[in-house]
Short mmCIF file of C-alpha atoms in Angstrom, two decimals:
data_model
loop_
_atom_site.label_atom_id
_atom_site.label_comp_id
_atom_site.label_asym_id
_atom_site.label_seq_id
_atom_site.Cartn_x
_atom_site.Cartn_y
_atom_site.Cartn_z
CA MET A 209 190.02 -37.92 60.15
CA SER A 210 188.25 -37.09 56.89
CA GLU A 211 190.06 -37.33 53.57
CA PHE A 212 190.50 -34.67 50.92
CA ALA A 213 188.10 -34.99 48.04
CA LEU A 214 187.54 -33.09 44.80
CA GLY A 215 184.25 -31.32 44.27
CA HIS A 216 181.87 -32.79 41.73
CA LYS A 217 182.73 -30.20 39.08
CA ALA A 218 186.45 -30.92 39.49
CA ARG A 219 185.86 -34.66 39.26
CA GLU A 220 183.75 -34.26 36.13
CA ALA A 221 186.43 -32.04 34.58
CA GLY A 222 188.99 -34.83 35.03
CA TYR A 223 191.16 -33.34 37.73
CA ARG A 224 193.16 -35.71 39.96
CA LEU A 225 194.16 -35.41 43.60
CA ARG A 226 196.89 -36.44 46.00
CA GLY A 227 196.10 -35.79 49.63
CA TYR A 228 198.53 -35.62 52.57
CA ASP A 229 198.31 -35.12 56.30
CA SER A 230 201.67 -33.34 56.29
CA ILE A 231 204.11 -32.40 53.54
CA GLY A 232 207.17 -30.24 53.08
CA SER A 233 205.71 -28.03 50.33
CA THR A 234 202.79 -28.72 48.00
CA ASN A 235 204.35 -26.42 45.40
CA SER A 236 207.64 -28.34 45.50
CA GLU A 237 205.79 -31.66 45.22
CA ALA A 238 203.84 -30.37 42.22
CA LEU A 239 206.92 -29.12 40.36
CA ALA A 240 208.78 -32.37 41.10
CA SER A 241 205.86 -34.28 39.61
CA ALA A 242 206.00 -32.10 36.49
CA SER A 243 209.72 -32.81 36.12
CA ALA A 244 208.90 -36.51 36.40
CA GLY A 245 206.48 -36.26 33.49
CA ASP A 246 203.10 -35.58 35.03
CA PRO A 247 200.90 -33.84 32.41
CA GLY A 248 199.15 -31.59 34.92
CA GLY A 249 195.58 -31.29 36.02
CA ILE A 250 196.41 -32.63 39.46
CA TRP A 251 195.90 -31.17 42.93
CA PHE A 252 198.16 -31.66 45.92
CA ALA A 253 196.43 -30.92 49.23
CA ALA A 254 197.71 -31.12 52.79
CA ARG A 255 196.62 -30.26 56.34
CA GLN A 256 200.13 -29.13 57.25
CA GLN A 257 203.17 -27.71 55.43
CA THR A 258 206.54 -27.81 57.14
CA GLU A 259 208.54 -26.02 54.44
CA GLY A 260 205.96 -23.69 52.98
CA ARG A 261 207.00 -20.47 51.32
CA GLY A 262 205.39 -17.27 50.12
CA ARG A 263 206.39 -14.56 47.70
CA ARG A 264 210.11 -13.80 47.40
CA GLY A 265 211.01 -16.98 49.31
CA ARG A 266 209.45 -15.83 52.56
CA GLN A 267 208.44 -18.54 54.98
CA TRP A 268 204.74 -19.43 54.94
CA GLU A 269 203.62 -20.76 58.30
CA SER A 270 201.00 -23.51 57.94
CA PRO A 271 200.21 -25.38 61.19
CA HIS A 272 198.23 -28.59 61.26
CA GLY A 273 194.61 -28.07 60.29
CA ASN A 274 195.18 -25.22 57.85
CA LEU A 275 194.93 -25.83 54.11
CA ALA A 276 197.95 -26.00 51.83
CA ALA A 277 197.00 -26.89 48.27
CA THR A 278 198.65 -26.65 44.88
CA LEU A 279 197.26 -27.20 41.42
CA LEU A 280 199.74 -28.29 38.75
CA ILE A 281 198.81 -27.33 35.23
CA VAL A 282 200.66 -27.23 31.92
CA PRO A 283 198.71 -24.61 29.97
CA GLU A 284 198.86 -24.15 26.20
CA ALA A 285 198.69 -20.39 26.66
CA ASP A 286 201.63 -18.08 26.00
CA PRO A 287 203.81 -17.80 29.14
CA THR A 288 202.93 -14.12 29.42
CA LEU A 289 199.24 -14.99 29.62
CA ALA A 290 199.96 -17.89 31.94
CA ALA A 291 201.23 -15.32 34.44
CA THR A 292 197.64 -14.04 34.75
CA LEU A 293 196.62 -17.33 36.35
CA GLY A 294 197.18 -15.63 39.68
CA PHE A 295 193.99 -13.67 39.07
CA VAL A 296 192.16 -16.87 38.21
CA ALA A 297 193.41 -18.26 41.50
CA GLY A 298 192.35 -15.17 43.43
CA VAL A 299 188.82 -15.12 42.05
CA SER A 300 188.49 -18.88 42.60
CA LEU A 301 189.64 -18.71 46.21
CA SER A 302 187.54 -15.66 47.07
CA THR A 303 184.51 -17.36 45.54
CA ALA A 304 185.08 -20.51 47.59
CA LEU A 305 185.64 -18.59 50.82
CA SER A 306 182.66 -16.32 50.24
CA ALA A 307 180.50 -19.44 49.98
CA ILE A 308 181.90 -20.73 53.29
CA LEU A 309 181.92 -17.53 55.32
CA PRO A 310 178.49 -16.44 56.63
CA GLY A 311 177.66 -13.12 55.04
CA GLY A 312 180.61 -13.50 52.70
CA LEU A 313 178.84 -11.62 49.94
CA VAL A 314 177.06 -9.13 52.20
CA LYS A 315 178.24 -5.57 51.66
CA ILE A 316 179.75 -4.13 54.82
CA GLY A 317 179.99 -0.39 55.26
CA ILE A 318 183.18 1.31 56.37
CA ASP A 319 181.74 1.68 59.90
CA GLY A 320 180.86 -2.03 59.98
CA ALA A 321 177.17 -1.56 59.22
CA ASP A 322 175.50 -3.37 56.36
CA GLY A 323 174.97 -1.08 53.43
CA LEU A 324 175.61 -0.41 49.79
CA GLY A 325 178.95 0.97 48.74
CA GLY A 326 180.97 -0.82 51.38
CA ASN A 327 183.26 -3.81 51.07
CA SER A 328 182.42 -7.52 51.02
CA ARG A 329 183.66 -9.53 53.99
CA ILE A 330 185.94 -11.30 51.49
CA ALA A 331 188.20 -9.06 49.40
CA LEU A 332 191.20 -9.51 47.14
CA LYS A 333 194.41 -7.64 47.92
CA TRP A 334 196.83 -7.18 45.04
CA PRO A 335 198.74 -9.17 44.07
CA ASN A 336 198.08 -12.42 45.91
CA ASP A 337 196.18 -12.15 49.21
CA VAL A 338 192.59 -12.83 50.24
CA LEU A 339 191.27 -10.74 53.13
CA ALA A 340 188.37 -11.33 55.49
CA ASP A 341 187.11 -8.28 57.35
CA GLY A 342 190.37 -6.57 56.37
CA ALA A 343 192.75 -9.22 57.74
CA LYS A 344 194.71 -11.76 55.71
CA LEU A 345 192.91 -15.09 55.56
CA ALA A 346 194.68 -16.71 52.62
CA GLY A 347 197.53 -16.31 50.17
CA ILE A 348 198.49 -17.49 46.69
CA LEU A 349 201.88 -18.30 45.20
CA LEU A 350 202.60 -19.10 41.53
CA GLU A 351 205.81 -20.86 40.56
CA ALA A 352 206.88 -22.20 37.16
CA SER A 353 209.42 -24.52 35.63
CA LYS A 354 210.30 -25.03 31.97
CA LEU A 355 209.75 -28.52 30.61
CA PRO A 356 211.96 -30.26 28.03
CA ASP A 357 209.37 -29.66 25.29
CA GLY A 358 209.52 -25.89 25.91
CA ARG A 359 206.21 -25.58 27.73
CA HIS A 360 205.97 -24.31 31.28
CA ALA A 361 204.59 -26.22 34.24
CA ILE A 362 202.73 -23.88 36.59
CA ALA A 363 202.29 -24.64 40.29
CA ILE A 364 199.46 -22.57 41.71
CA GLY A 365 199.73 -22.68 45.48
CA PHE A 366 196.97 -21.76 47.95
CA GLY A 367 197.34 -21.33 51.70
CA VAL A 368 194.22 -20.84 53.84
CA ASN A 369 194.17 -20.19 57.58
CA ALA A 370 191.41 -22.60 58.51
CA VAL A 371 192.22 -23.12 62.20
CA ALA A 372 195.02 -20.66 63.05
CA ALA A 373 196.61 -17.48 61.75
CA PRO A 374 200.38 -16.81 61.92
CA GLN A 375 201.52 -14.63 64.79
CA GLY A 376 203.94 -11.72 64.87
CA LEU A 377 203.18 -10.45 61.38
CA PRO A 378 203.48 -6.76 60.37
CA TYR A 379 199.85 -6.86 59.19
CA PRO A 380 196.59 -8.27 60.63
CA ALA A 381 195.83 -11.92 59.90
CA THR A 382 192.86 -14.10 60.78
CA SER A 383 191.52 -17.62 60.42
CA LEU A 384 188.15 -19.22 59.79
CA VAL A 385 188.04 -20.22 63.47
CA GLU A 386 188.62 -16.60 64.57
CA LEU A 387 185.81 -15.59 62.22
CA GLY A 388 183.49 -18.04 63.95
CA VAL A 389 183.44 -20.51 61.07
CA SER A 390 183.94 -24.21 61.81
CA ARG A 391 185.10 -25.58 58.46
CA THR A 392 187.96 -27.98 57.88
CA ALA A 393 190.78 -27.81 55.39
CA GLU A 394 188.93 -30.54 53.49
CA ASP A 395 185.79 -28.41 53.28
CA VAL A 396 187.72 -25.44 51.93
CA PHE A 397 189.56 -27.55 49.41
CA GLU A 398 186.42 -29.14 47.99
CA ALA A 399 184.85 -25.70 47.48
CA LEU A 400 188.08 -24.35 45.96
CA SER A 401 188.45 -27.23 43.47
CA ASP A 402 184.95 -26.58 42.10
CA ALA A 403 185.35 -22.76 42.02
CA TRP A 404 188.58 -23.21 40.07
CA VAL A 405 186.78 -25.16 37.32
CA ASP A 406 184.35 -22.31 36.76
CA VAL A 407 186.87 -19.46 36.72
CA PHE A 408 189.49 -21.39 34.73
CA GLY A 409 186.80 -22.01 32.12
CA VAL A 410 186.22 -18.26 31.87
CA TRP A 411 189.99 -17.69 31.52
CA ASN A 412 190.00 -20.07 28.51
CA ASP A 413 193.78 -20.26 27.85
CA GLY A 414 194.04 -16.51 28.38
CA ARG A 415 191.33 -15.52 25.91
CA GLY A 416 188.96 -14.59 28.74
CA ILE A 417 191.39 -12.78 31.00
CA GLY A 418 189.41 -9.56 30.61
CA ASP A 419 186.35 -11.18 32.18
CA VAL A 420 188.46 -12.65 34.98
CA LEU A 421 190.03 -9.26 35.75
CA LYS A 422 186.54 -7.72 35.81
CA GLN A 423 185.56 -10.22 38.52
CA TRP A 424 188.85 -9.57 40.38
CA ARG A 425 188.29 -5.79 40.37
CA ALA A 426 184.74 -6.27 41.72
CA SER A 427 186.24 -7.88 44.83
CA ALA A 428 189.35 -5.71 45.10
CA ALA A 429 190.34 -4.18 48.41
CA GLY A 430 191.42 -0.55 48.54
CA ILE A 431 190.37 0.85 45.15
CA GLY A 432 190.13 4.61 45.52
CA ALA A 433 192.02 4.59 48.82
CA PRO A 434 195.55 5.66 49.78
CA VAL A 435 198.16 3.03 48.96
CA ALA A 436 201.86 2.58 49.64
CA VAL A 437 203.93 0.21 47.50
CA ASN A 438 207.34 -0.86 48.77
CA GLN A 439 209.63 -1.88 45.92
CA ASN A 440 213.01 -3.03 47.22
CA GLY A 441 213.05 -0.38 49.94
CA GLU A 442 211.67 2.47 47.82
CA VAL A 443 208.13 3.47 48.78
CA LEU A 444 205.64 4.91 46.30
CA ARG A 445 202.56 6.58 47.81
CA GLY A 446 199.39 7.61 46.10
CA ILE A 447 195.83 6.49 45.35
CA PHE A 448 195.04 2.97 44.16
CA GLU A 449 193.10 3.66 40.95
CA THR A 450 192.54 0.19 39.43
CA ILE A 451 194.09 -2.96 38.00
CA ASP A 452 194.78 -2.58 34.29
CA ASP A 453 194.16 -5.18 31.58
CA ALA A 454 197.67 -6.59 32.13
CA GLY A 455 196.97 -7.12 35.82
CA ARG A 456 199.21 -4.26 36.96
CA LEU A 457 198.41 -2.09 39.96
CA ILE A 458 197.72 1.46 38.79
CA VAL A 459 198.66 4.15 41.30
CA ARG A 460 198.00 7.88 41.02
CA ALA A 461 201.13 9.15 42.73
CA ASP A 462 201.26 12.12 45.07
CA ASP A 463 202.78 14.17 42.23
CA ASN A 464 199.81 13.17 39.99
CA ARG A 465 201.81 10.71 37.86
CA ARG A 466 199.90 7.55 36.88
CA ILE A 467 202.24 4.63 37.55
CA ALA A 468 201.85 0.95 36.66
CA ILE A 469 203.26 -1.44 39.27
CA THR A 470 204.13 -5.05 38.41
CA ALA A 471 205.47 -6.15 41.81
CA GLY A 472 205.78 -4.87 45.34
CA ASP A 473 204.49 -5.02 48.90
CA VAL A 474 201.22 -3.15 49.18
CA HIS A 475 199.77 -1.35 52.23
CA PHE A 476 196.43 0.44 52.50
CA GLY A 477 194.77 2.89 54.88
CA ALA A 478 196.66 4.47 57.76
CA THR A 479 199.82 2.52 56.96
CA ALA A 480 199.76 3.89 53.42
CA SER A 481 199.23 7.46 54.59
CA ALA A 482 201.98 7.46 57.21
CA ARG A 483 205.19 9.32 56.44
CA SER A 484 208.45 8.18 57.94
#
C-alpha cells in the first residue's frame, strides 16, 4: 500500500503531513492538535473516516479508499476573512480534480456535446461541494476553534469519493471509479496539496480574496439557472445570479427581489423549479 505524500510545492512551502489508513475524523484530529499547541501548516490525510461529518453535523460517509484530508492553519487574517478560506479550498480542490479527470477542463454543452458556453466536467456548487458531470464528487467542511492567544485555528476538511460514492442520497453522487478514473486517495491528495499552495498564495491573508472569488465564479455550477435554497425549512426560489464579493449566494427571487444568502441547502435545475 502506498503512503500519502505532499506534492513538491507543498514540501517546499514547509507544510507537514500525518497520514493514516483509518481515522475517526481528520477535522477532529486537526483541532485536537491545535489545542495541544500545533502552530498549523499540517495536513492530516486518511483512506477511511469512521466518524466523518459534513455541514450541520450531518454524517459524511467515507469508506476505505476514499480520501479524507484536513489542513490545519492558524491564519493571521481577521476571522471574517478567514471564513472565505472555503472558497480557497473549493478552487484548490476543483483545480486538483480537473488535472486528474480526463477532459476536466473541456467545456461540455448542456446536451453533453463539446462546445463553448457549456459547463466544465468539474464545477463548484455553493457553498462547499465539487461536482463532476453534475454529480457530487467531493465536499468541503470548515471548522474553527479559538486559541488561548485569541487567534482561531481553522480545520479545512476535504472529502473525495475516489473509489465509491455514498448511496441513498437525495442528490446524485459519483466517484472517480464511476467516472472511469483509476486514481488513489494518495494521488488526489498529492495534487490537492500542491493546488492549495498556489490558491492560498493568491488569497494572501485575505487580501486577494477578490481574485479567488473570480476563479470560483468561473467554475460555478448553476449561474443563470433556477435555484431553490432551503433555509431551516423555508424555501426561496429564483435565479442564481452570482456570488458577491463577500462570498454570498445572490438570488433574484420570483418576486424580483435580489436576496443575499449566507447559508442554506441549494438545489438547481428541475428540483429548483418544482413546486410542492
